[in-house]
Coordinates of C-alpha atoms and ligand atoms in Angstrom, one line a residue:
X1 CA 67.6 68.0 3.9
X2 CA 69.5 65.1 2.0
X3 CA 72.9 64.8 2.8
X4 CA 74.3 61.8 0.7
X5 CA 77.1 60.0 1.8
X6 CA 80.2 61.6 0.0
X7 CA 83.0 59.5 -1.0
X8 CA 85.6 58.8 1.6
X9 CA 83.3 59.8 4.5
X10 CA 83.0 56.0 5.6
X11 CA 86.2 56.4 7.4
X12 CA 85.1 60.0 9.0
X13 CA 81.5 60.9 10.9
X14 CA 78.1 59.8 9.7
X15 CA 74.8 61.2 11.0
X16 CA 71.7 60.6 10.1
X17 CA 67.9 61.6 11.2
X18 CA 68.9 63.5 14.6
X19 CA 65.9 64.0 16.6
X20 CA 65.8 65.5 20.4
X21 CA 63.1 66.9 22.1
X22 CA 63.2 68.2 25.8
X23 CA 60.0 68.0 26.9
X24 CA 57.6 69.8 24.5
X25 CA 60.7 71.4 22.7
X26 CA 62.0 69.8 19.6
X27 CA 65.9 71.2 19.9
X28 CA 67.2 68.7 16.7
X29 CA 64.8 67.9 13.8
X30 CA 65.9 65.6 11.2
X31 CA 69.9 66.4 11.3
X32 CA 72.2 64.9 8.9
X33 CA 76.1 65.9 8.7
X34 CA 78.8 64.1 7.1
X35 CA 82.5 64.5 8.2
X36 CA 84.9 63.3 5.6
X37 CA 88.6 61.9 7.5
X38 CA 90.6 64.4 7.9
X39 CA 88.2 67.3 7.1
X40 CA 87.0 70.3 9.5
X41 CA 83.1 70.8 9.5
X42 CA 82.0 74.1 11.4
X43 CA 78.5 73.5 12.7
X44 CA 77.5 77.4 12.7
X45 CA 74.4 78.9 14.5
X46 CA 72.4 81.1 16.7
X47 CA 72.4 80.3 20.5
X48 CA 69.7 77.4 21.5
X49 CA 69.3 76.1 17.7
X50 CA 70.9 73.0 19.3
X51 CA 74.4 72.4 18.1
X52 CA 75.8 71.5 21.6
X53 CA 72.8 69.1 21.6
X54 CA 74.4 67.7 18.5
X55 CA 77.5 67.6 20.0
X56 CA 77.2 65.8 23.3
X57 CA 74.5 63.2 21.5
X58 CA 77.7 62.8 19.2
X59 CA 79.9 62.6 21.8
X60 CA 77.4 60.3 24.2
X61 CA 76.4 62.8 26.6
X62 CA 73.5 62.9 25.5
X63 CA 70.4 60.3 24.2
X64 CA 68.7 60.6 20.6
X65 CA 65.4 60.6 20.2
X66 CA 65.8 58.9 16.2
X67 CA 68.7 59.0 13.6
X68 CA 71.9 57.7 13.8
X69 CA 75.6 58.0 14.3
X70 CA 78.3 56.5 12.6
X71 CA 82.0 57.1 12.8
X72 CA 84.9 55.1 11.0
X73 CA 82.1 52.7 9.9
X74 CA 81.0 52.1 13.5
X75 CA 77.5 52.3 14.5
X76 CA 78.0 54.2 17.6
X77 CA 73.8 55.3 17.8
X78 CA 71.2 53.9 16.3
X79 CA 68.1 52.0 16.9
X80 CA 69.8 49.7 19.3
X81 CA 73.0 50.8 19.9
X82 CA 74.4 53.3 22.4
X83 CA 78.2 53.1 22.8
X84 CA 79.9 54.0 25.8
X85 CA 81.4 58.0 25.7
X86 CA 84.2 56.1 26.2
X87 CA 84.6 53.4 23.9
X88 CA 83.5 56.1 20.9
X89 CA 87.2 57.5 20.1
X90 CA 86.2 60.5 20.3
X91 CA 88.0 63.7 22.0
X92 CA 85.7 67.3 23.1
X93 CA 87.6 70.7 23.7
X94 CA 84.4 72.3 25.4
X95 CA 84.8 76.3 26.0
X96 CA 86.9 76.5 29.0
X97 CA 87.8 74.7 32.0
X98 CA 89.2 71.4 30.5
X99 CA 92.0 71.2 32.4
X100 CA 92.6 69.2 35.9
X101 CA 94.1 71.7 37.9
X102 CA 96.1 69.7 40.3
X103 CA 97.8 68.2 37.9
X104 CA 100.7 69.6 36.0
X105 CA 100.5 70.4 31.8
X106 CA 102.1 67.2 31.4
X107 CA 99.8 65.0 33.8
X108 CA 97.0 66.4 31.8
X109 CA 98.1 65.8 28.6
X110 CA 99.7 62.0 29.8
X111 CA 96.5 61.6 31.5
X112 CA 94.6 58.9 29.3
X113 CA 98.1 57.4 27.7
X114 CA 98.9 54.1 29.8
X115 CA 102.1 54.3 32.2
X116 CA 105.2 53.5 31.0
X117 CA 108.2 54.8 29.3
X118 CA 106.9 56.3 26.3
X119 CA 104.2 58.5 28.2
X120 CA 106.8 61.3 28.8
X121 CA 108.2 61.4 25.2
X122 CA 104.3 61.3 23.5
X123 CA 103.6 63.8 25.9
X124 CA 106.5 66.1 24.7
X125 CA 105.9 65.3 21.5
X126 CA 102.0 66.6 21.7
X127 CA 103.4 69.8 24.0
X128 CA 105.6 70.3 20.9
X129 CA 103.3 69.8 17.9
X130 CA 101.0 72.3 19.9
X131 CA 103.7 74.6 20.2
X132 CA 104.3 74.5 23.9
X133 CA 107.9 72.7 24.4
X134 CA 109.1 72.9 27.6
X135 CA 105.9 73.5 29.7
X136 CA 105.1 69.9 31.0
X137 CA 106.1 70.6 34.2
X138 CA 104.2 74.0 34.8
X139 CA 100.6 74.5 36.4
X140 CA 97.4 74.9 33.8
X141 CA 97.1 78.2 36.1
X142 CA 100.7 79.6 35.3
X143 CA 99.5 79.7 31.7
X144 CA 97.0 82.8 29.6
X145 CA 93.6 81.1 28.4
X146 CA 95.1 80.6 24.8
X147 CA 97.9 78.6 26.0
X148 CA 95.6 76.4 28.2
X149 CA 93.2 75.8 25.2
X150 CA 96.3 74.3 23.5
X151 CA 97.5 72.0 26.4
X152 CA 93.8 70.8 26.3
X153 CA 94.1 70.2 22.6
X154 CA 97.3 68.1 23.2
X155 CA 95.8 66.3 25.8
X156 CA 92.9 65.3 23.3
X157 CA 95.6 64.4 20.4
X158 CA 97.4 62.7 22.5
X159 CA 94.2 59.9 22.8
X160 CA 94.3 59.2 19.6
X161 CA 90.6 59.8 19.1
X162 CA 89.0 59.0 15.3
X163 CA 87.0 62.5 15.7
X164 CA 87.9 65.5 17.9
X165 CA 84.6 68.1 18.5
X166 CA 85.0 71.3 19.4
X167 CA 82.3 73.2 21.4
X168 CA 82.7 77.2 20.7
X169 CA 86.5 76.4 21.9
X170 CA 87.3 80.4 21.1
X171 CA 84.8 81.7 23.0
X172 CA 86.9 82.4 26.2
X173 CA 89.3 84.1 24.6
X174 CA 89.5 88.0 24.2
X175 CA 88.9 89.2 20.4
X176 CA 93.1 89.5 19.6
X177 CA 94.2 86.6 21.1
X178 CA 90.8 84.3 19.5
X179 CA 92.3 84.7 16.2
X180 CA 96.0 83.9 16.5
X181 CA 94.5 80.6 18.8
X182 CA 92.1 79.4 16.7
X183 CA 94.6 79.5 13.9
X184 CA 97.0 77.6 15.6
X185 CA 94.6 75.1 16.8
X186 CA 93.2 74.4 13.1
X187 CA 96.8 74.5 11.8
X188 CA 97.4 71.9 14.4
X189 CA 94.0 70.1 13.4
X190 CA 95.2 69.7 9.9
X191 CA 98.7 68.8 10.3
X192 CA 97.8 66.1 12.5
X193 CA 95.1 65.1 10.3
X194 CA 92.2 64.6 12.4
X195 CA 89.4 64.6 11.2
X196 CA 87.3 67.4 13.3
X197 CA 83.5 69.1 14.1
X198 CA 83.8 72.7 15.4
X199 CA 80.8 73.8 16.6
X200 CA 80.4 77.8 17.4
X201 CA 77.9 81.0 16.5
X202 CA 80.6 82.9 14.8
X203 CA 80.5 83.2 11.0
X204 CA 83.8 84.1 10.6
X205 CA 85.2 81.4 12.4
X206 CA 83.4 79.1 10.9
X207 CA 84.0 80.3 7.4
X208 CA 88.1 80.9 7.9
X209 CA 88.6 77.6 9.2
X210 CA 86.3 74.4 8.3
X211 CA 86.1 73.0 5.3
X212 CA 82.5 72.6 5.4
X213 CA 79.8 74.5 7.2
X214 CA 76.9 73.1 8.3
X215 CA 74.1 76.0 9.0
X216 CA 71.5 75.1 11.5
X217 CA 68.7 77.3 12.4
X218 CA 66.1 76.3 14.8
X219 CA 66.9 72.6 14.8
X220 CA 67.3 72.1 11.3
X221 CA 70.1 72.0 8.9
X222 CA 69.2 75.2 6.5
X223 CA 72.4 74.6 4.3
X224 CA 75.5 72.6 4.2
X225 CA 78.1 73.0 1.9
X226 CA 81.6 74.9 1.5
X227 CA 82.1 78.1 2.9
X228 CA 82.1 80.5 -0.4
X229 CA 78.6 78.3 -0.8
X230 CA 77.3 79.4 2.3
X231 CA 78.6 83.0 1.8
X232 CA 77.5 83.2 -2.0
X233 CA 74.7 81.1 -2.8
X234 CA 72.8 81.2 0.7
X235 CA 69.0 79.0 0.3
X236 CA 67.2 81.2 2.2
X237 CA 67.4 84.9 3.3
X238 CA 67.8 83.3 7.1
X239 CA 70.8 81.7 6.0
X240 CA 72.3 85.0 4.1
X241 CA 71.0 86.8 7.0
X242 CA 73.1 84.8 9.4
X243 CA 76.3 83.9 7.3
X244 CA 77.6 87.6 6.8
X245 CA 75.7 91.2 6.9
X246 CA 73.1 92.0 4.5
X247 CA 71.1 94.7 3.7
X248 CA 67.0 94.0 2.6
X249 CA 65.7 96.1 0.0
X250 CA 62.2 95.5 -1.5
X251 CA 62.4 94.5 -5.2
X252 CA 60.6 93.3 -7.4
X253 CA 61.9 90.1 -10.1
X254 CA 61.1 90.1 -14.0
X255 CA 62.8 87.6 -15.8
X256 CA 66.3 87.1 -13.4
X257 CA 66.2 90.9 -12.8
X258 CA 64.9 92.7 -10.1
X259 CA 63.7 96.2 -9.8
X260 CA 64.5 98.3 -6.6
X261 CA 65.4 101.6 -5.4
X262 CA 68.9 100.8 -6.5
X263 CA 67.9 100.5 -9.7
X264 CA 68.0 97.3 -12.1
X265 CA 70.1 94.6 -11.2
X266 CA 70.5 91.1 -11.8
X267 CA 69.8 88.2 -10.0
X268 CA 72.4 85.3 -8.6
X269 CA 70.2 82.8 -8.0
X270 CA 66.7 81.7 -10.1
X271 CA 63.8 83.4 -8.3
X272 CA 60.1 83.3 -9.4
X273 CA 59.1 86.5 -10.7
X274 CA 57.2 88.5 -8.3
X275 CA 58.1 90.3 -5.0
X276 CA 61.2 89.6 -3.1
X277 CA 63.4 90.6 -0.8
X278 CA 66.8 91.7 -2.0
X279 CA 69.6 91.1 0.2
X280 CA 73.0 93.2 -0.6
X281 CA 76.6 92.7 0.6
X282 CA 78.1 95.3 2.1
X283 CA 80.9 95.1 -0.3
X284 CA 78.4 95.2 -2.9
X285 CA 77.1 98.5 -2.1
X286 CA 79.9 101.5 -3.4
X287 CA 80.1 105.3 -3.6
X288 CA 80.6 105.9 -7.4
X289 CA 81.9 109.4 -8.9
X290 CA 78.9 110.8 -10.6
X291 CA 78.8 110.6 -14.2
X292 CA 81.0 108.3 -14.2
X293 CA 78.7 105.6 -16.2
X294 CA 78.7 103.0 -13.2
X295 CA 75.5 101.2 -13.7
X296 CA 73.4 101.7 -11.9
X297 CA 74.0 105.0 -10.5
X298 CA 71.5 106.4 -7.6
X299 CA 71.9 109.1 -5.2
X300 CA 70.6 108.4 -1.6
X301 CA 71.2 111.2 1.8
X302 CA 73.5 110.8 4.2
X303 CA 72.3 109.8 7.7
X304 CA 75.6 108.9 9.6
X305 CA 79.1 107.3 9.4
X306 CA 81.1 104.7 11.8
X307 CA 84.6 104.9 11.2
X308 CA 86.4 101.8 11.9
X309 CA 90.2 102.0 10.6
X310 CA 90.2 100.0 7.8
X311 CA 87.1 101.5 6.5
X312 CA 84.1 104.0 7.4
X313 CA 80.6 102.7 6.5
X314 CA 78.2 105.3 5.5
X315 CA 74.2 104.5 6.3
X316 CA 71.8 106.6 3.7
X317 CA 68.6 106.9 2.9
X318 CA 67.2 106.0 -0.9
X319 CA 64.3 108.1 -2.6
X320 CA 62.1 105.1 -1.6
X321 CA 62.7 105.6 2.1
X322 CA 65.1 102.0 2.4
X323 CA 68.3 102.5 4.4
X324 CA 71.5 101.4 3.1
X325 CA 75.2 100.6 4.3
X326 CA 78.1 101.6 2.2
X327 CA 81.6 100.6 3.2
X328 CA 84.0 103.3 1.9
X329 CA 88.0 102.4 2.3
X330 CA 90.0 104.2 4.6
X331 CA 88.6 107.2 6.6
X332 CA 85.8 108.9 4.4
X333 CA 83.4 110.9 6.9
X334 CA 80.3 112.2 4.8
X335 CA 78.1 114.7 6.7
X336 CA 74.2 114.1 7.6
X337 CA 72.1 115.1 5.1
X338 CA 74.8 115.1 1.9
X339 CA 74.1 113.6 -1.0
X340 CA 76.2 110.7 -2.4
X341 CA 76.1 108.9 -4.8
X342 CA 76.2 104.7 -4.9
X343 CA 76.6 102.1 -7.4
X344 CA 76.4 98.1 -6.6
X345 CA 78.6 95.8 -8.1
X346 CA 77.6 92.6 -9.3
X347 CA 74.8 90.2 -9.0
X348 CA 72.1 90.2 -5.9
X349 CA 70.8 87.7 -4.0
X350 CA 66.8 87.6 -4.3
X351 CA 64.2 85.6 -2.2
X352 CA 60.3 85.7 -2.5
X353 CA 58.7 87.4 0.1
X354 CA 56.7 84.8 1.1
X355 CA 60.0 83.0 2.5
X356 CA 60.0 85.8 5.3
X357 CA 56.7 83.4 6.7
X358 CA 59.1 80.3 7.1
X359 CA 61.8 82.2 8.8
Ligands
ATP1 P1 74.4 77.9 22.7 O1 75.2 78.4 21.6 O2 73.7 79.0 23.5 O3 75.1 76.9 23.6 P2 73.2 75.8 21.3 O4 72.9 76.0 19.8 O5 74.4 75.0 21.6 O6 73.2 77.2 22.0 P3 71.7 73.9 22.8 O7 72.6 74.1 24.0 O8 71.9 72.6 22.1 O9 71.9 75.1 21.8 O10 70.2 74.1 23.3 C1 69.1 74.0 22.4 C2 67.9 74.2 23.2 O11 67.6 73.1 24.0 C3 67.8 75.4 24.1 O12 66.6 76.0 24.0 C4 68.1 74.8 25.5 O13 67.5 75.6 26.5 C5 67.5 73.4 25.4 N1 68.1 72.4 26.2 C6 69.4 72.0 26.1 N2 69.7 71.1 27.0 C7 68.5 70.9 27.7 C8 68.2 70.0 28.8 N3 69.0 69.1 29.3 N4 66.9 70.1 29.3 C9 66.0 70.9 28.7 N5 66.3 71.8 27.7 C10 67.5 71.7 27.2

């Protein structure tokens, strides 16, 4: 895929025709990003599609087969060029495990400032802006996980780096304590203005917080765009498949419509007539009052419901055999074998079924 250079990304990251193979494996075909300054791209994918690849080839960990790498206008790989880690200005949170033990929050986040004076006030001033005041004199142990990821942030701030990556920095963290910390981290990202690639398998993180997402999917980059683009207008059913739930129904497209065993309904985005493969929201899907005139109306059985506080998601069967998931608000137990009824709001996504061969 293309990926032009936008305007203002000359100051930000550049890459260009990324190609790794390990052996017989080709991990990174033909990857191209760009980072605009001051910008959050999430690089979003399965595990082993090669976004750590990406990273560490970014960050000069790792060799390139092909492509290139530019950041602030600098050539830092290419045909013959190979900067130094380094000399690259650039700062990686990896998962866990950044800190130095033996040294103290503030010798870690001092560490790559030069001696002198002003290392104990920009250290302060990092510990501050990450929300940590006061703690430069305690052990990275006497700290929770969240905390530590912060200090490591600092630390990498504090370097002044032209790009910071972020390698699944979350990923430690238990489910409560992963959302407050990666908010704090991108609130800290933005008010600093660094310009930042965050790479992790998590949809939701990558949609709540980057600017850009960057979908790659067995070594390629599938989409790139905003996050409501990836959400809303996914190319492929592998790339609706992975950027939020979906259910497949068979269909069949006439003219922008598609037939199925939800009825009639339109389609979001052009597919040739012929088969396809429907793939529904969750929030699409809705139990309707009968007779109600919700178009389209259908009735399907009950096979079982998950409650899960905020909602309880009903699976049913349609007349054509197809199982479906309805997300009904609150707690709204339906028993096996009852008959509801469902109606789908708004327009589908659609893709022929001869895409299901490239997946
Ligand atoms: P995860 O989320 O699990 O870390 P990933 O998307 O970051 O996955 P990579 O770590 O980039 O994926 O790995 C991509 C593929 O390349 C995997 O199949 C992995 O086994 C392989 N790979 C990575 N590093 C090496 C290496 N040094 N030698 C051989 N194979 C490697």
């Amino acid at each position: 895929m293309a990926h032009p250079v936008v305007d203002g990304a000359a100051g930000g990251l550049v890459v260009t025709g990324l190609g790794k193979s390990f052996g017989r494996h080709r991990v990174l075909d033909d990857v191209g990003l760009t980072v605009p300054p001051r910008s959050i791209t999430a690089v979003l994918g399965p595990s082993g599609c090669g976004k750590t690849t990406m990273l560490r080839i970014v960050a000069g960990f790792e060799t390139a087969d092909a492509g290139q790498v530019r950041l602030a206008g600098r050539e830092l790989v290419g045909p013959r060029t190979r900067v130094a880690p380094q000399d690259r200005r650039i700062g990686l949170l990896p998962q866990e495990g950044a800190l130095f033990p033996h040294l103290t929050v503030g010798g870690n986040v001092g560490f790559g400032l030069p001696p002198g004076p002003e290392r104990a006030s920009a250290v302060d001033r990092w510990l501050d802006i990450v929300g940590l005041a006061g703690t430069a004199g305690r052990r990275p142990e006497e700290l929770s996980g969240g905390m530590q990821q912060r200090v490591a942030l600092a630390r990498a701030l504090a370097a002044d780096p032209a790009l910071i990556l972020l390698d699944e920095p979350f990923s430690s963290l238990d489910a409560a304590l992963r959302m407050t910390v990666r908010e704090e981290i991108a609130w800290v990202l933005r008010d600093a203005g660094t310009t930042a690639v965050l790479v992790t398998h998590d949809q939701a993180e990558a949609l709540s917080l980057a600017d850009t997402v960057v979908l790659l999917l067995g070594g390629r980059v599938e989409q790139a765009g905003p996050p409501a683009e990836l959400y809303h207008r996914p190319v492929s059913l592998a790339a609706a498949a992975f950027v939020g739930e979906i259910v497949e129904l068979a269909g069949d497209a006439r003219g922008g419509v598609v037939s199925s065993a939800l009825g009639r309904l339109p389609v979001r985005l052009p597919v040739p007539d012929g088969p396809v493969t429907i793939a529904l929201r969750p929030e699409q899907v809705r139990l309707a009052a009968p007779g109600t005139g919700d178009r389209p109306e259908v009735t399907a059985q009950v096979v079982e419901h998950r409650y899960y506080g905020p909602d309880t998601v009903i699976r049913a069967r349609l007349a054509s055999g197809e199982l479906v998931a309805v997300r009904a608000p609150g707690f709204a137990p339906r028993r096996p074998g009852e008959t509801i009824t469902l109606a789908v709001d708004g327009d589908v996504l659609a893709y022929p079924e001869l895409s299901r061969a490239g997946e």
